C-alpha positions as protocol buffer text, in pm:
chain_id: "A"
residue {
  index: 1
  type: MET
  ca { x: 14686 y: 3693 z: 116 }
}
residue {
  index: 2
  type: THR
  ca { x: 14446 y: 3572 z: -84 }
}
residue {
  index: 3
  type: ASP
  ca { x: 14186 y: 3490 z: 184 }
}
residue {
  index: 4
  type: GLY
  ca { x: 14212 y: 3875 z: 278 }
}
residue {
  index: 5
  type: ALA
  ca { x: 14228 y: 4015 z: -114 }
}
residue {
  index: 6
  type: GLU
  ca { x: 13903 y: 3833 z: -146 }
}
residue {
  index: 7
  type: ASN
  ca { x: 13803 y: 4000 z: 189 }
}
residue {
  index: 8
  type: VAL
  ca { x: 13898 y: 4358 z: 73 }
}
residue {
  index: 9
  type: MET
  ca { x: 13738 y: 4314 z: -253 }
}
residue {
  index: 10
  type: ASP
  ca { x: 13427 y: 4154 z: -93 }
}
residue {
  index: 11
  type: GLY
  ca { x: 13445 y: 4467 z: 143 }
}
residue {
  index: 12
  type: ASP
  ca { x: 13456 y: 4711 z: -204 }
}
residue {
  index: 13
  type: THR
  ca { x: 13201 y: 4539 z: -329 }
}
residue {
  index: 14
  type: ILE
  ca { x: 12968 y: 4554 z: -56 }
}
residue {
  index: 15
  type: GLN
  ca { x: 13035 y: 4925 z: -27 }
}
residue {
  index: 16
  type: MET
  ca { x: 12994 y: 4974 z: -396 }
}
residue {
  index: 17
  type: ASP
  ca { x: 12665 y: 4771 z: -364 }
}
residue {
  index: 18
  type: THR
  ca { x: 12530 y: 5036 z: -38 }
}
residue {
  index: 19
  type: HIS
  ca { x: 12628 y: 5333 z: -254 }
}
residue {
  index: 20
  type: VAL
  ca { x: 12436 y: 5216 z: -530 }
}
residue {
  index: 21
  type: GLY
  ca { x: 12109 y: 5146 z: -279 }
}
residue {
  index: 22
  type: ASP
  ca { x: 12172 y: 5497 z: -186 }
}
residue {
  index: 23
  type: VAL
  ca { x: 12180 y: 5661 z: -529 }
}
residue {
  index: 24
  type: THR
  ca { x: 11821 y: 5437 z: -635 }
}
residue {
  index: 25
  type: ALA
  ca { x: 11676 y: 5516 z: -275 }
}
residue {
  index: 26
  type: SER
  ca { x: 11777 y: 5869 z: -357 }
}
residue {
  index: 27
  type: LYS
  ca { x: 11643 y: 5853 z: -743 }
}
residue {
  index: 28
  type: GLU
  ca { x: 11292 y: 5709 z: -621 }
}
residue {
  index: 29
  type: LYS
  ca { x: 11279 y: 5994 z: -357 }
}
residue {
  index: 30
  type: ARG
  ca { x: 11282 y: 6231 z: -614 }
}
residue {
  index: 31
  type: GLU
  ca { x: 11041 y: 6105 z: -829 }
}
residue {
  index: 32
  type: LEU
  ca { x: 10819 y: 6059 z: -550 }
}
residue {
  index: 33
  type: GLN
  ca { x: 10862 y: 6432 z: -480 }
}
residue {
  index: 34
  type: SER
  ca { x: 10822 y: 6503 z: -838 }
}
residue {
  index: 35
  type: THR
  ca { x: 10446 y: 6517 z: -830 }
}
residue {
  index: 36
  type: THR
  ca { x: 10143 y: 6676 z: -902 }
}
residue {
  index: 37
  type: ASN
  ca { x: 9849 y: 6698 z: -667 }
}
residue {
  index: 38
  type: GLY
  ca { x: 9978 y: 6397 z: -506 }
}
residue {
  index: 39
  type: LEU
  ca { x: 9986 y: 6186 z: -866 }
}
residue {
  index: 40
  type: PRO
  ca { x: 10327 y: 6163 z: -1048 }
}
residue {
  index: 41
  type: ALA
  ca { x: 10360 y: 6429 z: -1290 }
}
residue {
  index: 42
  type: LEU
  ca { x: 10332 y: 6270 z: -1618 }
}
residue {
  index: 43
  type: SER
  ca { x: 10605 y: 6476 z: -1755 }
}
residue {
  index: 44
  type: LEU
  ca { x: 10905 y: 6356 z: -1535 }
}
residue {
  index: 45
  type: PRO
  ca { x: 11061 y: 5989 z: -1550 }
}
residue {
  index: 46
  type: GLU
  ca { x: 10928 y: 5690 z: -1707 }
}
residue {
  index: 47
  type: THR
  ca { x: 10813 y: 5529 z: -1435 }
}
residue {
  index: 48
  type: ASN
  ca { x: 10611 y: 5781 z: -1319 }
}
residue {
  index: 49
  type: TRP
  ca { x: 10421 y: 5762 z: -1665 }
}
residue {
  index: 50
  type: ARG
  ca { x: 10389 y: 5417 z: -1640 }
}
residue {
  index: 51
  type: LEU
  ca { x: 10225 y: 5483 z: -1272 }
}
residue {
  index: 52
  type: ALA
  ca { x: 9994 y: 5669 z: -1483 }
}
residue {
  index: 53
  type: GLU
  ca { x: 9881 y: 5473 z: -1746 }
}
residue {
  index: 54
  type: ARG
  ca { x: 9788 y: 5236 z: -1520 }
}
residue {
  index: 55
  type: GLN
  ca { x: 9599 y: 5460 z: -1288 }
}
residue {
  index: 56
  type: ALA
  ca { x: 9408 y: 5563 z: -1601 }
}
residue {
  index: 57
  type: ALA
  ca { x: 9316 y: 5236 z: -1693 }
}
residue {
  index: 58
  type: VAL
  ca { x: 9168 y: 5181 z: -1381 }
}
residue {
  index: 59
  type: MET
  ca { x: 8990 y: 5507 z: -1389 }
}
residue {
  index: 60
  type: GLY
  ca { x: 8860 y: 5451 z: -1715 }
}
residue {
  index: 61
  type: LYS
  ca { x: 8662 y: 5122 z: -1612 }
}
residue {
  index: 62
  type: ALA
  ca { x: 8462 y: 5345 z: -1320 }
}
residue {
  index: 63
  type: SER
  ca { x: 8109 y: 5350 z: -1419 }
}
residue {
  index: 64
  type: GLU
  ca { x: 7965 y: 5630 z: -1227 }
}
residue {
  index: 65
  type: ALA
  ca { x: 8316 y: 5830 z: -1064 }
}
residue {
  index: 66
  type: VAL
  ca { x: 8437 y: 5922 z: -1378 }
}
residue {
  index: 67
  type: PRO
  ca { x: 8212 y: 6139 z: -1654 }
}
residue {
  index: 68
  type: LYS
  ca { x: 8066 y: 5954 z: -1988 }
}
residue {
  index: 69
  type: ALA
  ca { x: 8312 y: 6106 z: -2172 }
}
residue {
  index: 70
  type: PHE
  ca { x: 8614 y: 5958 z: -1984 }
}
residue {
  index: 71
  type: ARG
  ca { x: 8503 y: 5589 z: -1929 }
}
residue {
  index: 72
  type: ASN
  ca { x: 8678 y: 5331 z: -2100 }
}
residue {
  index: 73
  type: LYS
  ca { x: 8915 y: 5587 z: -2261 }
}
residue {
  index: 74
  type: PRO
  ca { x: 9280 y: 5571 z: -2070 }
}
residue {
  index: 75
  type: ALA
  ca { x: 9431 y: 5769 z: -2310 }
}
residue {
  index: 76
  type: ASP
  ca { x: 9205 y: 6053 z: -2339 }
}
residue {
  index: 77
  type: ILE
  ca { x: 9227 y: 6060 z: -1956 }
}
residue {
  index: 78
  type: MET
  ca { x: 9579 y: 6052 z: -1946 }
}
residue {
  index: 79
  type: ALA
  ca { x: 9547 y: 6369 z: -2218 }
}
residue {
  index: 80
  type: ALA
  ca { x: 9320 y: 6510 z: -1953 }
}
residue {
  index: 81
  type: TRP
  ca { x: 9572 y: 6498 z: -1691 }
}
residue {
  index: 82
  type: LEU
  ca { x: 9894 y: 6629 z: -1883 }
}
residue {
  index: 83
  type: MET
  ca { x: 9646 y: 6942 z: -1895 }
}
residue {
  index: 84
  type: ALA
  ca { x: 9574 y: 6961 z: -1576 }
}
residue {
  index: 85
  type: ASP
  ca { x: 9924 y: 6941 z: -1457 }
}
residue {
  index: 86
  type: GLU
  ca { x: 10012 y: 7210 z: -1723 }
}
residue {
  index: 87
  type: LEU
  ca { x: 9748 y: 7434 z: -1543 }
}
residue {
  index: 88
  type: GLY
  ca { x: 9797 y: 7354 z: -1220 }
}
residue {
  index: 89
  type: ILE
  ca { x: 9499 y: 7202 z: -1125 }
}
residue {
  index: 90
  type: SER
  ca { x: 9352 y: 6880 z: -1013 }
}
residue {
  index: 91
  type: ARG
  ca { x: 9298 y: 6604 z: -1209 }
}
residue {
  index: 92
  type: MET
  ca { x: 8988 y: 6515 z: -1086 }
}
residue {
  index: 93
  type: ALA
  ca { x: 8874 y: 6859 z: -1154 }
}
residue {
  index: 94
  type: MET
  ca { x: 8965 y: 6876 z: -1528 }
}
residue {
  index: 95
  type: LEU
  ca { x: 8807 y: 6526 z: -1585 }
}
residue {
  index: 96
  type: ARG
  ca { x: 8476 y: 6708 z: -1445 }
}
residue {
  index: 97
  type: GLY
  ca { x: 8505 y: 7037 z: -1646 }
}
residue {
  index: 98
  type: ALA
  ca { x: 8693 y: 6952 z: -1972 }
}
residue {
  index: 99
  type: TYR
  ca { x: 8506 y: 6884 z: -2283 }
}
residue {
  index: 100
  type: VAL
  ca { x: 8654 y: 6829 z: -2654 }
}
residue {
  index: 101
  type: VAL
  ca { x: 8481 y: 6909 z: -2945 }
}
residue {
  index: 102
  type: ASN
  ca { x: 8632 y: 6863 z: -3278 }
}
residue {
  index: 103
  type: GLY
  ca { x: 8964 y: 6802 z: -3072 }
}
residue {
  index: 104
  type: LYS
  ca { x: 8957 y: 7143 z: -2926 }
}
residue {
  index: 105
  type: PRO
  ca { x: 8966 y: 7168 z: -2535 }
}
residue {
  index: 106
  type: GLN
  ca { x: 8646 y: 7338 z: -2393 }
}
residue {
  index: 107
  type: LEU
  ca { x: 8709 y: 7368 z: -1963 }
}
residue {
  index: 108
  type: SER
  ca { x: 8377 y: 7478 z: -1787 }
}
residue {
  index: 109
  type: GLY
  ca { x: 8348 y: 7850 z: -1681 }
}
residue {
  index: 110
  type: ASP
  ca { x: 8449 y: 7706 z: -1327 }
}
residue {
  index: 111
  type: LEU
  ca { x: 8770 y: 7558 z: -1437 }
}
residue {
  index: 112
  type: ILE
  ca { x: 8891 y: 7825 z: -1668 }
}
residue {
  index: 113
  type: MET
  ca { x: 8866 y: 8066 z: -1335 }
}
residue {
  index: 114
  type: ALA
  ca { x: 9053 y: 7806 z: -1090 }
}
residue {
  index: 115
  type: VAL
  ca { x: 9330 y: 7808 z: -1377 }
}
residue {
  index: 116
  type: ALA
  ca { x: 9343 y: 8197 z: -1361 }
}
residue {
  index: 117
  type: ARG
  ca { x: 9329 y: 8246 z: -998 }
}
residue {
  index: 118
  type: GLY
  ca { x: 9577 y: 7934 z: -930 }
}
residue {
  index: 119
  type: ALA
  ca { x: 9841 y: 8189 z: -1181 }
}
residue {
  index: 120
  type: GLY
  ca { x: 9778 y: 8489 z: -917 }
}
residue {
  index: 121
  type: VAL
  ca { x: 9546 y: 8642 z: -1137 }
}
residue {
  index: 122
  type: LYS
  ca { x: 9275 y: 8881 z: -963 }
}
residue {
  index: 123
  type: VAL
  ca { x: 8951 y: 8845 z: -1146 }
}
residue {
  index: 124
  type: THR
  ca { x: 8657 y: 9111 z: -1161 }
}
residue {
  index: 125
  type: GLU
  ca { x: 8351 y: 9036 z: -1308 }
}
residue {
  index: 126
  type: THR
  ca { x: 8024 y: 9300 z: -1364 }
}
residue {
  index: 127
  type: LEU
  ca { x: 7698 y: 9316 z: -1533 }
}
residue {
  index: 128
  type: GLU
  ca { x: 7591 y: 9635 z: -1655 }
}
residue {
  index: 129
  type: THR
  ca { x: 7327 y: 9814 z: -1896 }
}
residue {
  index: 130
  type: VAL
  ca { x: 7451 y: 10003 z: -2187 }
}
residue {
  index: 131
  type: ALA
  ca { x: 7236 y: 10193 z: -2467 }
}
residue {
  index: 132
  type: SER
  ca { x: 7155 y: 10017 z: -2748 }
}
residue {
  index: 133
  type: ASP
  ca { x: 7287 y: 10176 z: -3095 }
}
residue {
  index: 134
  type: ILE
  ca { x: 6984 y: 10044 z: -3283 }
}
residue {
  index: 135
  type: GLU
  ca { x: 6664 y: 10104 z: -3076 }
}
residue {
  index: 136
  type: GLY
  ca { x: 6802 y: 10318 z: -2793 }
}
residue {
  index: 137
  type: GLU
  ca { x: 6695 y: 10086 z: -2523 }
}
residue {
  index: 138
  type: GLU
  ca { x: 6913 y: 9931 z: -2251 }
}
residue {
  index: 139
  type: VAL
  ca { x: 7063 y: 9567 z: -2303 }
}
residue {
  index: 140
  type: PRO
  ca { x: 7291 y: 9366 z: -2047 }
}
residue {
  index: 141
  type: VAL
  ca { x: 7644 y: 9352 z: -2120 }
}
residue {
  index: 142
  type: ALA
  ca { x: 7896 y: 9171 z: -1924 }
}
residue {
  index: 143
  type: ILE
  ca { x: 8271 y: 9282 z: -1803 }
}
residue {
  index: 144
  type: CYS
  ca { x: 8536 y: 9112 z: -1684 }
}
residue {
  index: 145
  type: LYS
  ca { x: 8893 y: 9254 z: -1580 }
}
residue {
  index: 146
  type: ALA
  ca { x: 9216 y: 9082 z: -1491 }
}
residue {
  index: 147
  type: GLU
  ca { x: 9457 y: 9208 z: -1295 }
}
residue {
  index: 148
  type: LEU
  ca { x: 9841 y: 9026 z: -1341 }
}
residue {
  index: 149
  type: PRO
  ca { x: 10051 y: 8981 z: -1095 }
}
residue {
  index: 150
  type: ASN
  ca { x: 10274 y: 9263 z: -1234 }
}
residue {
  index: 151
  type: GLY
  ca { x: 9970 y: 9483 z: -1222 }
}
residue {
  index: 152
  type: GLU
  ca { x: 9890 y: 9476 z: -1570 }
}
residue {
  index: 153
  type: VAL
  ca { x: 9488 y: 9480 z: -1612 }
}
residue {
  index: 154
  type: VAL
  ca { x: 9336 y: 9312 z: -1903 }
}
residue {
  index: 155
  type: SER
  ca { x: 8973 y: 9337 z: -2002 }
}
residue {
  index: 156
  type: ALA
  ca { x: 8673 y: 9194 z: -2246 }
}
residue {
  index: 157
  type: THR
  ca { x: 8321 y: 9267 z: -2262 }
}
residue {
  index: 158
  type: PHE
  ca { x: 8026 y: 9074 z: -2432 }
}
residue {
  index: 159
  type: SER
  ca { x: 7703 y: 9230 z: -2436 }
}
residue {
  index: 160
  type: ALA
  ca { x: 7364 y: 9094 z: -2558 }
}
residue {
  index: 161
  type: ILE
  ca { x: 7412 y: 9262 z: -2881 }
}
residue {
  index: 162
  type: ASP
  ca { x: 7728 y: 9062 z: -2926 }
}
residue {
  index: 163
  type: ALA
  ca { x: 7508 y: 8800 z: -2857 }
}
residue {
  index: 164
  type: GLN
  ca { x: 7265 y: 8848 z: -3142 }
}
residue {
  index: 165
  type: MET
  ca { x: 7517 y: 8932 z: -3370 }
}
residue {
  index: 166
  type: ALA
  ca { x: 7665 y: 8576 z: -3307 }
}
residue {
  index: 167
  type: GLY
  ca { x: 7317 y: 8390 z: -3341 }
}
residue {
  index: 168
  type: LEU
  ca { x: 7333 y: 8325 z: -2978 }
}
residue {
  index: 169
  type: TRP
  ca { x: 7028 y: 8540 z: -2779 }
}
residue {
  index: 170
  type: GLY
  ca { x: 6737 y: 8356 z: -2707 }
}
residue {
  index: 171
  type: GLY
  ca { x: 6885 y: 8029 z: -2909 }
}
residue {
  index: 172
  type: SER
  ca { x: 6995 y: 7737 z: -2687 }
}
residue {
  index: 173
  type: ASP
  ca { x: 6789 y: 7638 z: -2389 }
}
residue {
  index: 174
  type: ALA
  ca { x: 7129 y: 7771 z: -2155 }
}
residue {
  index: 175
  type: TRP
  ca { x: 7047 y: 8113 z: -2345 }
}
residue {
  index: 176
  type: LYS
  ca { x: 6738 y: 8153 z: -2293 }
}
residue {
  index: 177
  type: LYS
  ca { x: 6719 y: 8033 z: -1887 }
}
residue {
  index: 178
  type: TYR
  ca { x: 7027 y: 8173 z: -1809 }
}
residue {
  index: 179
  type: PRO
  ca { x: 7113 y: 8491 z: -2034 }
}
residue {
  index: 180
  type: GLN
  ca { x: 7339 y: 8673 z: -1815 }
}
residue {
  index: 181
  type: ARG
  ca { x: 7546 y: 8397 z: -1668 }
}
residue {
  index: 182
  type: MET
  ca { x: 7615 y: 8309 z: -2037 }
}
residue {
  index: 183
  type: LEU
  ca { x: 7692 y: 8675 z: -2111 }
}
residue {
  index: 184
  type: LYS
  ca { x: 7929 y: 8657 z: -1815 }
}
residue {
  index: 185
  type: MET
  ca { x: 8081 y: 8318 z: -1910 }
}
residue {
  index: 186
  type: ARG
  ca { x: 8147 y: 8469 z: -2275 }
}
residue {
  index: 187
  type: ALA
  ca { x: 8325 y: 8771 z: -2148 }
}
residue {
  index: 188
  type: ARG
  ca { x: 8523 y: 8543 z: -1900 }
}
residue {
  index: 189
  type: GLY
  ca { x: 8686 y: 8334 z: -2178 }
}
residue {
  index: 190
  type: PHE
  ca { x: 8758 y: 8633 z: -2387 }
}
residue {
  index: 191
  type: CYS
  ca { x: 8951 y: 8795 z: -2126 }
}
residue {
  index: 192
  type: LEU
  ca { x: 9112 y: 8529 z: -1963 }
}
residue {
  index: 193
  type: ARG
  ca { x: 9276 y: 8392 z: -2306 }
}
residue {
  index: 194
  type: ASP
  ca { x: 9410 y: 8756 z: -2354 }
}
residue {
  index: 195
  type: ALA
  ca { x: 9517 y: 8778 z: -2001 }
}
residue {
  index: 196
  type: ILE
  ca { x: 9729 y: 8441 z: -1988 }
}
residue {
  index: 197
  type: PRO
  ca { x: 9768 y: 8277 z: -2284 }
}
residue {
  index: 198
  type: HIS
  ca { x: 10072 y: 8099 z: -2215 }
}
residue {
  index: 199
  type: LEU
  ca { x: 9819 y: 7911 z: -2019 }
}
residue {
  index: 200
  type: LEU
  ca { x: 9483 y: 7927 z: -2176 }
}
residue {
  index: 201
  type: ALA
  ca { x: 9576 y: 7951 z: -2541 }
}
residue {
  index: 202
  type: GLY
  ca { x: 9370 y: 7721 z: -2799 }
}
residue {
  index: 203
  type: VAL
  ca { x: 9137 y: 7619 z: -2454 }
}
residue {
  index: 204
  type: TYR
  ca { x: 8764 y: 7732 z: -2505 }
}
residue {
  index: 205
  type: THR
  ca { x: 8458 y: 7771 z: -2256 }
}
residue {
  index: 206
  type: GLU
  ca { x: 8226 y: 7526 z: -2289 }
}
residue {
  index: 207
  type: GLY
  ca { x: 7965 y: 7600 z: -2534 }
}
residue {
  index: 208
  type: GLU
  ca { x: 8192 y: 7823 z: -2751 }
}
residue {
  index: 209
  type: ILE
  ca { x: 8309 y: 7600 z: -3048 }
}
residue {
  index: 210
  type: ILE
  ca { x: 7931 y: 7386 z: -3036 }
}
residue {
  index: 211
  type: GLU
  ca { x: 7750 y: 7730 z: -3033 }
}
residue {
  index: 212
  type: GLY
  ca { x: 7943 y: 8002 z: -3260 }
}
């Protein structure tokens, strides 16, 4: 009787342990599935956060593969990865194209375009010329239009006159060498922040905080 009871109890225990094992395995599977870009999503289970911390510590020790601004700064890498997860872009792309100036994030123009396209936004950019109100001569103006998935269209412009008034035209090397592209990047930043503020609010294009 006693032996039978022990066997039943042992059997119950074995079944319970098996059930717990299944639950644990299922939980681990869910955690592995809850990833972003093949890496643990930082906003999800604590185990993923600890794993990401270890990955950031290793990444921070890389001498060439990681941009200088992030070397030996695992906390900054973690912050960049969190932003990457929120914006839906790869974490390495974020490390390559993100900058922080005075505590404010800046993304390269290419990275902001990637964010917009990932959100289903169709972006059209053109460069035209308009007559200057001051002297009547033609000046370049960059035009950016963003069509949202719901059909709404948001647009923004940035002209050479705008750049002159902001003290940018002919200022830095970039504005001297690539004035048209710089106009294009400014128009893109203004347009996409207006179009998808839930993603880009408070995020600037590279050079905005330094220059203006």
